Structures are given as structure tokens and as C-alpha cells.
Short mmCIF file of C-alpha atoms in Angstrom, two decimals:
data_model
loop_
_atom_site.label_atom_id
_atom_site.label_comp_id
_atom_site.label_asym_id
_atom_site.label_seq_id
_atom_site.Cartn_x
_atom_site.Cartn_y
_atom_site.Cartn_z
CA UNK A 283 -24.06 32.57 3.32
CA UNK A 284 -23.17 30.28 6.31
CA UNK A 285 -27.04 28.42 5.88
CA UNK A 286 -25.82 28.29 1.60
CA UNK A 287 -22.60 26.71 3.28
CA UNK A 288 -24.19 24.58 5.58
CA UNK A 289 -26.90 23.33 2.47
CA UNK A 290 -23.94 22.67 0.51
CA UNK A 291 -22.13 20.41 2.97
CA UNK A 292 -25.39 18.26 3.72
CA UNK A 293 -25.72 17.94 -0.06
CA UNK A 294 -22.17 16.61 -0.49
CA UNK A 295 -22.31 14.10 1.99
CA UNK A 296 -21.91 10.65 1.13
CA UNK A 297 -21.85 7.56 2.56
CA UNK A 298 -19.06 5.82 4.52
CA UNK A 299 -18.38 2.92 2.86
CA UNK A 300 -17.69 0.58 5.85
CA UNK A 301 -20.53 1.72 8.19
CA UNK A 302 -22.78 3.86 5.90
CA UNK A 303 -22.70 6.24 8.22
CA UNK A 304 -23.49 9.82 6.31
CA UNK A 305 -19.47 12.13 6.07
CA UNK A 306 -18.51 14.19 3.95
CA UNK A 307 -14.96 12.60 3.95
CA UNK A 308 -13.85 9.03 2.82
CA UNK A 309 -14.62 7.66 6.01
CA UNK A 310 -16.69 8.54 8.65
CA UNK A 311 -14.74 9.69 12.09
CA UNK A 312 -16.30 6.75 13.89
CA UNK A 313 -14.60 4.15 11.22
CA UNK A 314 -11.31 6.75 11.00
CA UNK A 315 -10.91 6.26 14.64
CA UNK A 316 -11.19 2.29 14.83
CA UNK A 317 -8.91 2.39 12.14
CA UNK A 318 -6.48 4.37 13.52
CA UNK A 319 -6.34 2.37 16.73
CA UNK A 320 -4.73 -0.24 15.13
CA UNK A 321 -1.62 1.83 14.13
CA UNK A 322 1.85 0.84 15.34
CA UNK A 323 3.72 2.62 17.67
CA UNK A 324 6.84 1.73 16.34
CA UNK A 325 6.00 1.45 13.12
CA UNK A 326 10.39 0.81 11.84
CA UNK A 327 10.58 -2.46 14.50
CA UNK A 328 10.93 -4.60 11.29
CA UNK A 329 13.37 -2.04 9.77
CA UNK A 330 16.10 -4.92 9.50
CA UNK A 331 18.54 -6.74 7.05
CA UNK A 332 17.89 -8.32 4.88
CA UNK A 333 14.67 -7.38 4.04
CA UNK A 334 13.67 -3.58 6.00
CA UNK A 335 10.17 -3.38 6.01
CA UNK A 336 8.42 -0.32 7.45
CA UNK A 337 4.17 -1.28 8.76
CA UNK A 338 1.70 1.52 9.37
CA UNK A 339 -0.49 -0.80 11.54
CA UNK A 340 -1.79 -4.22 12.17
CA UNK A 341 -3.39 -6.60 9.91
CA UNK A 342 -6.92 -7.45 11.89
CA UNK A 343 -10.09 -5.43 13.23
CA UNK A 344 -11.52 -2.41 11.02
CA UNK A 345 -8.18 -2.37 9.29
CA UNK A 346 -8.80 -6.01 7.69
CA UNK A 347 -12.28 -4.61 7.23
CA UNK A 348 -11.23 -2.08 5.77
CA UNK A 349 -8.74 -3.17 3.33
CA UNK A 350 -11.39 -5.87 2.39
CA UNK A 351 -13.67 -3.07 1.30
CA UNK A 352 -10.92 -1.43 -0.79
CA UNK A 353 -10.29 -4.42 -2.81
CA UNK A 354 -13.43 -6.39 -2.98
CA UNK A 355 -16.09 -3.94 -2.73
CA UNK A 356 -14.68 -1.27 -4.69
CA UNK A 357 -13.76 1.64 -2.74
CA UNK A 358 -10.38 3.01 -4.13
CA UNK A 359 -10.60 6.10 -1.80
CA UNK A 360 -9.44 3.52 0.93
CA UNK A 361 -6.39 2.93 -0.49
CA UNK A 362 -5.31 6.72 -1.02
CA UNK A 363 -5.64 7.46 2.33
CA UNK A 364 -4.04 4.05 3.97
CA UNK A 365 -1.31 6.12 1.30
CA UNK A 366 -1.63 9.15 3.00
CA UNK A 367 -1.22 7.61 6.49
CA UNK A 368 1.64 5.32 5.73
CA UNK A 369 3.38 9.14 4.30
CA UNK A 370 2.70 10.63 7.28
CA UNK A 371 4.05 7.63 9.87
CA UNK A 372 7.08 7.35 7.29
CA UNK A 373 8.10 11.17 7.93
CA UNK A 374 7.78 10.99 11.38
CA UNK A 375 9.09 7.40 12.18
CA UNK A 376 11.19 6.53 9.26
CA UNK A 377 15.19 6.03 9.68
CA UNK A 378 15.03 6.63 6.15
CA UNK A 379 12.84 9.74 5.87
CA UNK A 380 15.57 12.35 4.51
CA UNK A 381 16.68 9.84 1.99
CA UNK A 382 15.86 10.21 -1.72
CA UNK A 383 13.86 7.27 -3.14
CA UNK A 384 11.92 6.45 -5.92
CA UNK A 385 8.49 4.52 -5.11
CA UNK A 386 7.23 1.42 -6.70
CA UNK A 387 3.61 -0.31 -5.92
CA UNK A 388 3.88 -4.52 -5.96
CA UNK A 389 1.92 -4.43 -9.64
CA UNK A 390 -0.81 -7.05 -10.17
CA UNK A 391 -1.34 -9.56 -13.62
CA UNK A 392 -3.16 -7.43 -15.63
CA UNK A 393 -5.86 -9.55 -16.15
CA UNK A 394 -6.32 -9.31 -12.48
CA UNK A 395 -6.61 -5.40 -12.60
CA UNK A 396 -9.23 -5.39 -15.13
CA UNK A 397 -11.26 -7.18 -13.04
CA UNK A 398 -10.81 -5.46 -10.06
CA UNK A 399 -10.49 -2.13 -12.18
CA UNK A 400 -7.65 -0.92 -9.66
CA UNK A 401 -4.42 -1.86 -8.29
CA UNK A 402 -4.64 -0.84 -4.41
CA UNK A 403 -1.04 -1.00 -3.87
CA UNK A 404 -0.84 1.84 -6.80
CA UNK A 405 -3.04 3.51 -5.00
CA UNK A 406 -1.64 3.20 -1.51
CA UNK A 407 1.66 4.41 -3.32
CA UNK A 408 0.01 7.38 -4.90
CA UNK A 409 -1.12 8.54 -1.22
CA UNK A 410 2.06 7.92 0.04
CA UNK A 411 3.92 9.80 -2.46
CA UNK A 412 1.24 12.90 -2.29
CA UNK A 413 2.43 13.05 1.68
CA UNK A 414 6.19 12.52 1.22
CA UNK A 415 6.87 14.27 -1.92
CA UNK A 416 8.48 11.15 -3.73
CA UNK A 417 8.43 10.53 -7.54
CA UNK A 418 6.21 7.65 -7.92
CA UNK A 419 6.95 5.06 -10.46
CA UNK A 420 3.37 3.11 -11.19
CA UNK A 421 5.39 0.82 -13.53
CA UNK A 422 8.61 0.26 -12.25
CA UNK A 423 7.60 -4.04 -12.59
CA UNK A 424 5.47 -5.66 -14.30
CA UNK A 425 3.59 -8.71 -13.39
CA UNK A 426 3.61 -11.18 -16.05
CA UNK A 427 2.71 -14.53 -14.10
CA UNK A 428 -0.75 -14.81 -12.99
CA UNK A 429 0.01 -16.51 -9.55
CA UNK A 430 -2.55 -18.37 -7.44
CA UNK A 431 -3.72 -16.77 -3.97
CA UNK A 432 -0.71 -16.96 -1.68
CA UNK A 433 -2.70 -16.99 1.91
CA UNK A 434 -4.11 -20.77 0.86
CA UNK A 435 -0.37 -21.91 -0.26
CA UNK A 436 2.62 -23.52 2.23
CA UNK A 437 6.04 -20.75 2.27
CA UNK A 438 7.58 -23.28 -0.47
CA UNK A 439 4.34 -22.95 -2.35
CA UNK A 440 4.43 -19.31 -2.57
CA UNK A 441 8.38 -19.12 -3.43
CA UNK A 442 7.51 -21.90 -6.17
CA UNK A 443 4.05 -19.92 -7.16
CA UNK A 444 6.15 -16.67 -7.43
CA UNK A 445 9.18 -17.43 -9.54
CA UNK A 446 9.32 -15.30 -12.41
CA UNK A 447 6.45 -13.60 -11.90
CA UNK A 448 7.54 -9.86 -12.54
CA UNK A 449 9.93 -8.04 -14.91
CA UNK A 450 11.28 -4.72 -14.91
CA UNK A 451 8.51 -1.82 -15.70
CA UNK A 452 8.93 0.96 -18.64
CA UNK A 453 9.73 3.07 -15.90
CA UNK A 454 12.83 1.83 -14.49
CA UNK A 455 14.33 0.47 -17.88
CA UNK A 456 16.58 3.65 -17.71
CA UNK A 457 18.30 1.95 -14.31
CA UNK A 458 17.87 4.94 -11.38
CA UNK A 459 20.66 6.48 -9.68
CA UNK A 460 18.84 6.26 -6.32
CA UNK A 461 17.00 3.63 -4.37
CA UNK A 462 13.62 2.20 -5.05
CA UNK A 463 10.82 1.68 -1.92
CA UNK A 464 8.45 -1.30 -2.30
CA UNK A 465 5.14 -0.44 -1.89
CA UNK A 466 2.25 -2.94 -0.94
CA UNK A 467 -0.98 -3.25 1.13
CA UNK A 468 -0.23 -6.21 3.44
CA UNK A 469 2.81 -7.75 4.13
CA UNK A 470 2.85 -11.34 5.55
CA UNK A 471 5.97 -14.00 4.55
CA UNK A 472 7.04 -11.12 2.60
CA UNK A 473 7.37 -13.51 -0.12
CA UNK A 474 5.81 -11.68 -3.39
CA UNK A 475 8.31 -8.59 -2.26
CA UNK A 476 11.87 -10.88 -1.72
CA UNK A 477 10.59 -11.89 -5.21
CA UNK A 478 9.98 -8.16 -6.88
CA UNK A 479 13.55 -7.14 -4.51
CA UNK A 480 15.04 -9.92 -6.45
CA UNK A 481 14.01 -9.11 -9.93
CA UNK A 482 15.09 -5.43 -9.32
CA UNK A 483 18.26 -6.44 -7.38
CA UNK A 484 19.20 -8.39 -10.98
CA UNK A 485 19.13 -5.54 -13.19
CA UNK A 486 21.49 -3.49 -10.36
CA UNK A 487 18.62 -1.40 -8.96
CA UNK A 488 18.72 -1.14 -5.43
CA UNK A 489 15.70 -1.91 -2.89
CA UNK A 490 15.70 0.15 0.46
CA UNK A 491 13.31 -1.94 1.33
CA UNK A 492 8.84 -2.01 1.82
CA UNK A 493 6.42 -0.16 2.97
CA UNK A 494 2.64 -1.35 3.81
CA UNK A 495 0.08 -0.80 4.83
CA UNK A 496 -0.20 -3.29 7.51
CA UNK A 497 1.50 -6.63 8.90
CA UNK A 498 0.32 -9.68 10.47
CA UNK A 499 3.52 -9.91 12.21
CA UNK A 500 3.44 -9.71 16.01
CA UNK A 501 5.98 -6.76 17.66
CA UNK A 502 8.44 -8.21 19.71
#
């Protein structure tokens, strides 16, 4: 039985899909642990008015390689377990943790999707929610702008690239008696989510605030 066992696990290995490395898991434990060496410590320190954001790690090393492969090389398993991280830093470090929330992934121009075949931030979202236990709303907005690539575009540029670019989802029409959480891959300028936090804000839904995945922002 153990040598059927042992047949079977060889035969179910893949690939990991940053190093190629053979695992029978998303990601090998060599790439898990370079990953996970970029986590934050304090992962609320940007848990602040007006706009509380909550990071699972840094934005640089195997996590930029990572989230690279997730979106432009087609590896949606990356994204569910960035989710699945972010759940489990949010219950331990959270101020927030006991509250009840509904979650909402930044959605992408449709057009966009199709292309890439996946949101990641739905994705991310749907990890996150499988760890916390919230209801996940896939579409709570809408994107209905196709904007341009923010990281090429000056802080006016992306406010001016941005405006109007989502609308309330199907699945917030019936307004929510409880808080929504943003939820997103990377968070920079945090421009795209003021902008979603502002088109929810209008319709009287309230934003506790975003969670990602990582930050480029430097702890103080």
C-alpha cells in the first residue's frame, strides 16, 4: 500500500511554476520559502485614516516574481494561495479580524479578463475568503473604463486615467448592511482603490478599507 502511495504521489507531481522544480503542491518549498521571506511583520502599519490598508508582504524579490507569473504566465494557483496567506496574516494581525465584512476583488475591464482569462485579484479574494470565512462578492463593481497601465502614468495621470472607471456590481445593488473589504494584488498610490472606495462610498456602502497582497511602500 505505502509503495501504491508513494507511486501515486510521484505520478501527481507537477511542476513549480517559478523554478520547475518537481512538488506536488502549487509551489515548490524552495520558492514557498523565498516567498514567504518577504512577509511583513506588521502587516496593519498602514491600518490608518483615511484610507486603512492591510499588506501581506513586500512588493520585490520572488514575490514580484511571483505575482508576475500569476498574471502574465498564467498560473492562477498563485493567486489562491497569496489568498490564502493574506486570510491567514488577516486573522492573526488584523484590528479588524472579529468584524463582519463582505469582500470585494478591484474587478478588471472585461475585455482585459478575456485576455488574461482570469482576474487575480478575484482570485486572491477567493483564497482569502476560503481562510477567513467571509462571503465573497466577485461582482460587487464593475469596471467599465478600460484605463491605461497606471505604473507608466504621473499620480495626476492615474486620478485623471481612473475617473469613472467602475460602477456598482449586481452584487451590491441591494446596498449591504455591513462593511465591504477591498481586495487587490498590489497596492502602490492606492489610486485605482480611493477610486473603487469612492464609487462605493456614493451609493452609501461603506469601505473598511484594502487588503493586498503586497505594497511597495517602505515600513516606517
Amino acid at each position: 500500500m505505502k509503495i501504491f502511495q508513494n507511486l501515486l504521489n510521484l505520478f501527481l507531481k507537477s511542476h513549480c511554476p517559478l523554478c520547475q522544480r518537481p512538488t506536488p503542491r502549487e509551489l515548490c518549498p524552495y520558492c514557498t520559502k523565498q516567498i514567504q521571506s518577504c512577509q511583513k511583520q506588521n502587516p496593519s502599519y498602514l491600518w490608518k485614516q483615511p484610507l486603512p490598508v492591510f499588506v501581506w508582504g513586500s512588493y520585490g524579490g520572488a514575490v514580484k516574481r511571483a505575482i508576475a507569473a500569476l498574471k502574465y504566465e498564467n498560473q492562477p494557483q498563485i493567486g489562491y494561495v497569496f489568498g490564502q496567506w493574506l486570510g491567514e496574516s488577516w486573522l492573526l494581525n488584523s484590528p479588524q479580524a472579529q468584524q463582519k465584512l463582505l469582500v470585494v476583488p478591484i474587478p478588471m475591464h472585461p475585455k482585459k479578463q478575456k485576455q488574461r482569462g482570469f482576474n487575480q485579484a478575484a482570485l486572491i479574494a477567493e483564497g482569502f475568503c476560503n481562510i477567513t470565512g467571509y462571503k465573497l462578492k466577485v461582482n460587487g463593481l464593475e469596471r467599465i473604463k478600460e484605463t491605461e497601465a497606471l505604473f507608466s502614468l504621473s499620480p495626476a495621470e492615474r486620478q485623471e486615467n481612473l475617473v469613472d472607471a467602475f460602477v456598482i456590481g449586481k452584487d451590491l445593488r441591494r446596498r449591504p448592511n455591513i462593511p465591504i473589504l477591498l481586495v487587490d494584488d498590489i497596492y502602490t498610490t492606492g489610486a485605482t482603490v480611493k477610486v473603487a472606495v469612492k464609487t462605493l462610498t456614493a451609493h452609501e456602502i461603506k469601505v473598511l478599507g484594502v487588503a493586498a497582497v503586497a505594497t511597495t511602500n517602505k515600513e516606517i
